[in-house]
PDB file of C-alpha atoms in Angstrom:
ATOM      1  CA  UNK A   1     253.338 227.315  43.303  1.00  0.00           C
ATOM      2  CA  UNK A   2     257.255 227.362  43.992  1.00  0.00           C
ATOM      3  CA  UNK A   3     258.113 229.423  46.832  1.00  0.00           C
ATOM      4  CA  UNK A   4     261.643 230.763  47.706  1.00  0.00           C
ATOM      5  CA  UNK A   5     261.858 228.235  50.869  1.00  0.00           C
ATOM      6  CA  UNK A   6     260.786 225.300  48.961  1.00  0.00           C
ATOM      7  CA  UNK A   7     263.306 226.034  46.414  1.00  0.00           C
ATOM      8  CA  UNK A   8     266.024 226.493  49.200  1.00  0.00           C
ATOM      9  CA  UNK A   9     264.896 223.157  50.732  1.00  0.00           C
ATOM     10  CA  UNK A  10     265.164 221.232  47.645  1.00  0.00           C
ATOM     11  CA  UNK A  11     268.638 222.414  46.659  1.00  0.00           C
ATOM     12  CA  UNK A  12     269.813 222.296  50.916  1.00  0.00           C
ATOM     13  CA  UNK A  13     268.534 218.423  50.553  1.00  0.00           C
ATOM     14  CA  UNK A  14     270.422 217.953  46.858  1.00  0.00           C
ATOM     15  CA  UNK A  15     273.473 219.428  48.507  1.00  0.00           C
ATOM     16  CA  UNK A  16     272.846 217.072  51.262  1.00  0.00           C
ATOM     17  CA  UNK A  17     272.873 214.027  49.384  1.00  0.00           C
ATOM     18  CA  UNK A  18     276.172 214.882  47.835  1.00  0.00           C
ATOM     19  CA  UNK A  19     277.755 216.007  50.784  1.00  0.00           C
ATOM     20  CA  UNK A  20     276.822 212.264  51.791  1.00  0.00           C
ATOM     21  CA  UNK A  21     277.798 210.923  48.692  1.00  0.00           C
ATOM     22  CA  UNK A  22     281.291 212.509  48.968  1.00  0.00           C
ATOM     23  CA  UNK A  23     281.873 211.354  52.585  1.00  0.00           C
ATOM     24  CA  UNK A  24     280.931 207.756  51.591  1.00  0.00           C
ATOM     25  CA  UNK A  25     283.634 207.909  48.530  1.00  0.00           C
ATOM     26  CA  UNK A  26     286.165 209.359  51.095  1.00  0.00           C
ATOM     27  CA  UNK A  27     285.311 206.864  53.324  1.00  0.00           C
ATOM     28  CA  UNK A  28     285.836 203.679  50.829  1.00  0.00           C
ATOM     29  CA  UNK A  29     288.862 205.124  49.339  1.00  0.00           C
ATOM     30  CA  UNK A  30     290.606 205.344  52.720  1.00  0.00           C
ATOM     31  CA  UNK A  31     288.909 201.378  52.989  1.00  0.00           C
ATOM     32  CA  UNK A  32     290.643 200.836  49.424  1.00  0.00           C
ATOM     33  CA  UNK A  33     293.915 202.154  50.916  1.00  0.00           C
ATOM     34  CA  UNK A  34     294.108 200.886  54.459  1.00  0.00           C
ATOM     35  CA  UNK A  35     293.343 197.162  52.887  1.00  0.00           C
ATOM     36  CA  UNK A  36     295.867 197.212  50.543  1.00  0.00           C
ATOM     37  CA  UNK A  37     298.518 198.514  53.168  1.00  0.00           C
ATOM     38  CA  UNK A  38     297.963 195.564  55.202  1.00  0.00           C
ATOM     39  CA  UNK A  39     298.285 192.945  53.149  1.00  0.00           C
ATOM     40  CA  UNK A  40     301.157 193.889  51.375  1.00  0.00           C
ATOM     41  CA  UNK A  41     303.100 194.929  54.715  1.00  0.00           C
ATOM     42  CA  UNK A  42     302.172 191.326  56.032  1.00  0.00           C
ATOM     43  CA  UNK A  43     305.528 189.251  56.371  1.00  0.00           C
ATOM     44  CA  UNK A  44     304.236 186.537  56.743  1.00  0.00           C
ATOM     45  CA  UNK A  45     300.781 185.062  54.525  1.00  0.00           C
ATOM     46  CA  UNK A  46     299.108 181.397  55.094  1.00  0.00           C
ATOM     47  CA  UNK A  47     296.537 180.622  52.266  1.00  0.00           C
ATOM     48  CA  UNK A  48     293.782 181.892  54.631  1.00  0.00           C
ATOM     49  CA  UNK A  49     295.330 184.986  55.240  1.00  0.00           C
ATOM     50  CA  UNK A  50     295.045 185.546  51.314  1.00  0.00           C
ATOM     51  CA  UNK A  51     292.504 184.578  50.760  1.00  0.00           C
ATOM     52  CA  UNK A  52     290.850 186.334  53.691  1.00  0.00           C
ATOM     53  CA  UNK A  53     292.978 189.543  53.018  1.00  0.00           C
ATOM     54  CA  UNK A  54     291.365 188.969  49.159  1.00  0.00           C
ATOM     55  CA  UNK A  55     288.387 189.386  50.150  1.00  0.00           C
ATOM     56  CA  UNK A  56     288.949 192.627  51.998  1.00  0.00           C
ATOM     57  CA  UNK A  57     290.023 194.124  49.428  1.00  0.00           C
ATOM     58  CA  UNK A  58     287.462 192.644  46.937  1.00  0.00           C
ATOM     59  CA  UNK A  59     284.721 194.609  49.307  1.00  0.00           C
ATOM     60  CA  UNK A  60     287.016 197.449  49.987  1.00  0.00           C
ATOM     61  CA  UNK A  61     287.058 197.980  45.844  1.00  0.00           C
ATOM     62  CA  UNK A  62     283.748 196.975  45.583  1.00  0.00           C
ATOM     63  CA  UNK A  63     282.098 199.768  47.840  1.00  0.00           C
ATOM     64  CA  UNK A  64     284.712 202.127  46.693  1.00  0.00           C
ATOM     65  CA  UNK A  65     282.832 201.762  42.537  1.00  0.00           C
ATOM     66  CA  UNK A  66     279.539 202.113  44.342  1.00  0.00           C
ATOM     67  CA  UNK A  67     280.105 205.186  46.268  1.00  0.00           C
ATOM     68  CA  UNK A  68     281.912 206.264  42.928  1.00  0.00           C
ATOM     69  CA  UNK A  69     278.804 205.792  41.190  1.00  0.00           C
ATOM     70  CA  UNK A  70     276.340 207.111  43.984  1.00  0.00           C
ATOM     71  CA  UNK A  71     278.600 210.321  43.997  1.00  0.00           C
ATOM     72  CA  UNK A  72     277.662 209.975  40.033  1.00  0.00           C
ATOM     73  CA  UNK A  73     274.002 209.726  40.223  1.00  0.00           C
ATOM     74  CA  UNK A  74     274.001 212.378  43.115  1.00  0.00           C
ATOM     75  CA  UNK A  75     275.489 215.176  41.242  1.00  0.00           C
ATOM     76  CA  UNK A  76     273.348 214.263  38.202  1.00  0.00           C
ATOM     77  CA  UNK A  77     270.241 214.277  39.942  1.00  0.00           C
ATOM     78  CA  UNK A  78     271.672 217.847  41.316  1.00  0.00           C
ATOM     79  CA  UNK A  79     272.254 219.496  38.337  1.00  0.00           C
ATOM     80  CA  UNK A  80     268.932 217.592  36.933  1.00  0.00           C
ATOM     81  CA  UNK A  81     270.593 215.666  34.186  1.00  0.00           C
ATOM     82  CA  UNK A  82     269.343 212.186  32.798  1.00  0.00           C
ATOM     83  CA  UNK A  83     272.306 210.726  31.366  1.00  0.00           C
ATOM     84  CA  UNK A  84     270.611 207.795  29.980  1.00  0.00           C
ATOM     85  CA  UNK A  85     268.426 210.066  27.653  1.00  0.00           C
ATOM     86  CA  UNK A  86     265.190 208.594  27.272  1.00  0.00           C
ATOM     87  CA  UNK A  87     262.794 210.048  24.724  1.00  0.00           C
ATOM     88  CA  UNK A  88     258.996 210.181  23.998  1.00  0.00           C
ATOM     89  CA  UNK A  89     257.606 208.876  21.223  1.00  0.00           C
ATOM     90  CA  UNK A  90     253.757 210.458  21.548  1.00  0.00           C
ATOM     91  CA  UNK A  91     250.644 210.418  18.785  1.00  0.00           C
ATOM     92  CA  UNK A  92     248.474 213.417  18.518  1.00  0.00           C
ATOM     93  CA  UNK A  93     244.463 212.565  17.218  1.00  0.00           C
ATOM     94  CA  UNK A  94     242.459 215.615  16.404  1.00  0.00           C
ATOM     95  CA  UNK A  95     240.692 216.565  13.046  1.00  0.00           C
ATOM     96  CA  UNK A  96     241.975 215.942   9.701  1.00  0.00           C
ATOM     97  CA  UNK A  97     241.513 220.070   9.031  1.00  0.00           C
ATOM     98  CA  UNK A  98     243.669 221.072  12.002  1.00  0.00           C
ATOM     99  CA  UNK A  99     246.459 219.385  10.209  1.00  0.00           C
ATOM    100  CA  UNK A 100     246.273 221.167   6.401  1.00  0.00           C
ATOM    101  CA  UNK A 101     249.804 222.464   7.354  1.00  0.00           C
ATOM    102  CA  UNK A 102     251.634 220.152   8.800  1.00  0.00           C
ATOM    103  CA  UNK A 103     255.134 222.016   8.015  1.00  0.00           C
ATOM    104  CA  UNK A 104     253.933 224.510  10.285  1.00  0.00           C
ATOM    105  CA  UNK A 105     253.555 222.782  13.001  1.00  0.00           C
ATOM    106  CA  UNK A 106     255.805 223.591  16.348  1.00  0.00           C
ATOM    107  CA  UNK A 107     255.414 220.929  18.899  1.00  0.00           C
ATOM    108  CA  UNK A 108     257.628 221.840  22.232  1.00  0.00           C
ATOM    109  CA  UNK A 109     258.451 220.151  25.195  1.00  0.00           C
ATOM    110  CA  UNK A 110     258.686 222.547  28.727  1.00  0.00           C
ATOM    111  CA  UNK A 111     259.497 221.467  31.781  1.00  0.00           C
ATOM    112  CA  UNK A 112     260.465 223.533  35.440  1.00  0.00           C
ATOM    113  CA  UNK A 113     264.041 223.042  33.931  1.00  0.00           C
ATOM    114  CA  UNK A 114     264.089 223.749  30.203  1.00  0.00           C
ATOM    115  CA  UNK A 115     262.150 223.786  26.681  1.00  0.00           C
ATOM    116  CA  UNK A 116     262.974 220.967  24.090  1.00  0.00           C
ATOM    117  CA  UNK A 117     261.852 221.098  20.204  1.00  0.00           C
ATOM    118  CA  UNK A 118     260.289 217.937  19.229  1.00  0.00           C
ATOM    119  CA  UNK A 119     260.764 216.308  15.959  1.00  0.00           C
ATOM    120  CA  UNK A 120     257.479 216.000  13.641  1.00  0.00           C
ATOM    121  CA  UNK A 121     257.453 212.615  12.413  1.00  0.00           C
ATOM    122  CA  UNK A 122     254.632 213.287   9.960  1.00  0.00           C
ATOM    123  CA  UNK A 123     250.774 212.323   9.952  1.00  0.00           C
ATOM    124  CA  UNK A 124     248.703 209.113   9.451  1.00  0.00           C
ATOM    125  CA  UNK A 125     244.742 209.386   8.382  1.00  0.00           C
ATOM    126  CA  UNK A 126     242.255 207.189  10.369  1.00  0.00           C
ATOM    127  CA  UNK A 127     239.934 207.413   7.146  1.00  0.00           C
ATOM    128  CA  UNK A 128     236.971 208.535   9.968  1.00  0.00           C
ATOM    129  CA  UNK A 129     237.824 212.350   9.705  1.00  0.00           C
ATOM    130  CA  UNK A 130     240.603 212.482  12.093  1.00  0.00           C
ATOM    131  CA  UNK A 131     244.510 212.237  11.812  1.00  0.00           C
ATOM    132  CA  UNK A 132     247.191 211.411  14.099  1.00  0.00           C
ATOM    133  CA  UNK A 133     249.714 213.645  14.131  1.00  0.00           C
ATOM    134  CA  UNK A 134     253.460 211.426  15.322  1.00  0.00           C
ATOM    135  CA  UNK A 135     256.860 212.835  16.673  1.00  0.00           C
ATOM    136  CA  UNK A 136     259.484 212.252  19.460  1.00  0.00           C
ATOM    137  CA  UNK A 137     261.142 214.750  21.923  1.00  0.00           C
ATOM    138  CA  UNK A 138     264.093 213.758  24.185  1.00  0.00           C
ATOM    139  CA  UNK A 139     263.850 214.288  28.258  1.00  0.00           C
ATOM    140  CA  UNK A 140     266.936 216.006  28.749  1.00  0.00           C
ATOM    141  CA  UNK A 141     265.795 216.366  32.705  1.00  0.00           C
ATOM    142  CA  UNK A 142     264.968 214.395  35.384  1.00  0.00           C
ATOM    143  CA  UNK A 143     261.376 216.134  36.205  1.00  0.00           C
ATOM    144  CA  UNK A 144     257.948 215.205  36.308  1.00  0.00           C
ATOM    145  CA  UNK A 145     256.624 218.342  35.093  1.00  0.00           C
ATOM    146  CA  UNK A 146     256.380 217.972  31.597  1.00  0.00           C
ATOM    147  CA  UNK A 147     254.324 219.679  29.482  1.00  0.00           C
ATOM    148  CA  UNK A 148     253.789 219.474  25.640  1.00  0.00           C
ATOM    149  CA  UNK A 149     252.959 222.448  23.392  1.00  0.00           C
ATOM    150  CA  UNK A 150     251.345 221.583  19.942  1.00  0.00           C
ATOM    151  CA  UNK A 151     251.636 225.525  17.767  1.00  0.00           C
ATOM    152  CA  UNK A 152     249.033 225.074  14.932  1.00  0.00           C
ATOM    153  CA  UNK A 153     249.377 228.237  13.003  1.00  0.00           C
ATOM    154  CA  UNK A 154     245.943 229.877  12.747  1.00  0.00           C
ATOM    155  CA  UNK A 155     244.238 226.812  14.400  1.00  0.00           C
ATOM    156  CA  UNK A 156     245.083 227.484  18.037  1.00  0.00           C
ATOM    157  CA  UNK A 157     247.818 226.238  20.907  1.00  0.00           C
ATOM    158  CA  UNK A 158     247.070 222.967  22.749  1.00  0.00           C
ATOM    159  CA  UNK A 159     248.861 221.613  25.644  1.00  0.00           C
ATOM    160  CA  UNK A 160     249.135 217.852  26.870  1.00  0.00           C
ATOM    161  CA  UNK A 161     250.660 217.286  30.308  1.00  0.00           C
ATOM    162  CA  UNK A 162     252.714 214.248  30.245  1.00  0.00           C
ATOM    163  CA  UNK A 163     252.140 212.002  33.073  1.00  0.00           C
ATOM    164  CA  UNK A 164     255.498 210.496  33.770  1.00  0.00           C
ATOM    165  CA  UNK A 165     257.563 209.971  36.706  1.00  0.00           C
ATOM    166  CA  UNK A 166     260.668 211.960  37.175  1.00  0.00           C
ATOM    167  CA  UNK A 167     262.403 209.051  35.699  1.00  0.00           C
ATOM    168  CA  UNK A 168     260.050 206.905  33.106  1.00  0.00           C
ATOM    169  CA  UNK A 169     260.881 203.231  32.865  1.00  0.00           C
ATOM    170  CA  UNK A 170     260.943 202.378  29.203  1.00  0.00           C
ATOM    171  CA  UNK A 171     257.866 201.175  27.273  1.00  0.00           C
ATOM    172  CA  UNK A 172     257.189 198.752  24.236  1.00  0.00           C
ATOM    173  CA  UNK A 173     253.886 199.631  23.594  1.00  0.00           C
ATOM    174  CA  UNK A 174     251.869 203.121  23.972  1.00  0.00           C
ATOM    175  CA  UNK A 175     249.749 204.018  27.384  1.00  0.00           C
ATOM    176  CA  UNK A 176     246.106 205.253  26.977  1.00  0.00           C
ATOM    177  CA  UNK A 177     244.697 208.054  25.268  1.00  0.00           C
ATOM    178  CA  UNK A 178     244.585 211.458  27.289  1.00  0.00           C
ATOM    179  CA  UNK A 179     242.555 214.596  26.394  1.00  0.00           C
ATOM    180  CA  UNK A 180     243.690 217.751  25.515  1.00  0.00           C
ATOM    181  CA  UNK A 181     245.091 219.317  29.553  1.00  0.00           C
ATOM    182  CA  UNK A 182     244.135 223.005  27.880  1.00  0.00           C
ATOM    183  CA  UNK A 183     243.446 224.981  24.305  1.00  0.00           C
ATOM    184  CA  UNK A 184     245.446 228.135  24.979  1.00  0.00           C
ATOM    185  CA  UNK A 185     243.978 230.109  22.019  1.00  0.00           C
ATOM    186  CA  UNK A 186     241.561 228.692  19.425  1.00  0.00           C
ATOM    187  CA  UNK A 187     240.285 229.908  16.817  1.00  0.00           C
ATOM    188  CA  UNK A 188     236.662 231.318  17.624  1.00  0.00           C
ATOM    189  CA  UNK A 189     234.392 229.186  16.088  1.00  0.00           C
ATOM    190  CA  UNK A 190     235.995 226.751  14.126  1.00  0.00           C
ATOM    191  CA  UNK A 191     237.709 224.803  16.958  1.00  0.00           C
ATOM    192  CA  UNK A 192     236.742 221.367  17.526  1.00  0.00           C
ATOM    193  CA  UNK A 193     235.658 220.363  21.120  1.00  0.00           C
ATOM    194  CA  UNK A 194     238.125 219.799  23.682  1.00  0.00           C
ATOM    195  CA  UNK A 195     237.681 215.696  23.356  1.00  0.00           C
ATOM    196  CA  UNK A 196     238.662 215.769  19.842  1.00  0.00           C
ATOM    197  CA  UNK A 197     242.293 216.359  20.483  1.00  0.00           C
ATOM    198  CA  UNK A 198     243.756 213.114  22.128  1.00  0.00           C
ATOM    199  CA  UNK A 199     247.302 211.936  22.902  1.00  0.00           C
ATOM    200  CA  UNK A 200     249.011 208.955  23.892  1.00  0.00           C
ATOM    201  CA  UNK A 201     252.771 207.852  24.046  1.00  0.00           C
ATOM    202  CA  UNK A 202     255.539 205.804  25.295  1.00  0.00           C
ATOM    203  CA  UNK A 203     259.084 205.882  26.844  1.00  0.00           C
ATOM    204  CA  UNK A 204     261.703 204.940  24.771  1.00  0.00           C
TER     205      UNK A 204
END
């Protein structure tokens, strides 16, 4: 459960890191400018001196883009952004008869930061009384608390936690086939057991 001083610790440690961030950008601009000062107020410059003096500056630029970009990544990670904008691609297995209406089917991504409509990319028979049920939903947010909502209307709510990191390294091929987390509200006696709703998915 998220309590008021856990929430005030995580936001005094985000401000933290770019109150860091900002010193360090200070700190290699005033490198930046103190390097380039020198050398071109030198009267007098032996090929050491410029190249020596070259390389100052090289590593006075050089940790001036880094701290540029830390300040970057700080202030994303603040605001919980993921620039990059990975998505999951995930397949849903459950009956063939829990998927008669596939146009009515709501699939939603929620998170601790926001809710994200997935896209339904349609539904493939296994020819063994099941169907897979395919889509993809965007992470918008860095967060490992991701949750995905399948709406089948008249057939019940299920819910799949998505066990991800806060940021997923990209995947060619699908991980291993999870069971339903929880079945908020099937329908009394025509559900199928828990174990016959399965997902599995991959980073893109």
């Amino acid at each position: 459960m998220t309590t008021l001083s856990s929430l005030w610790t995580e936001s005094a440690d985000n401000q933290l890191g770019i109150l860091m961030s900002a010193l360090s950008g200070i700190a290699a601009a005033l490198a930046v400018a103190l390097a380039m000062t020198v050398y071109f107020r030198l009267s007098y410059r032996s090929w050491r001196d410029v190249v020596r003096h070259g390389l100052a500056t090289f590593a006075a630029i050089a940790l001036f883009a880094f701290a540029v970009y830390d300040m970057r990544h700080a202030a994303s990670a603040y605001l919980g952004l993921n620039p990059s904008r990975p998505a999951v691609e995930f397949e849903i297995r459950m009956p063939r008869e829990m998927l008669a209406a596939v146009s009515d089917t709501q699939i939603e991504l929620h998170t601790d930061r926001n809710q994200t409509l997935a896209l339904v990319g349609g539904v493939r028979e296994l020819g063994d009384g099941r169907s897979v049920l395919r889509g993809a939903v965007a992470l918008n947010h860095r967060t490992a608390d991701r949750m995905l909502v399948v709406n089948l209307p008249g057939k019940g709510t299920f819910e799949f936690r998505l066990r991800l990191p806060a940021e997923p390294h990209r995947s060619e091929q699908f991980g291993p086939w999870h069971l339903a987390d929880r079945i908020a509200s099937p329908v009394t006696g025509t559900a199928a057991p828990q174990d016959a709703y399965t997902i599995r998915y991959r980073v893109l």
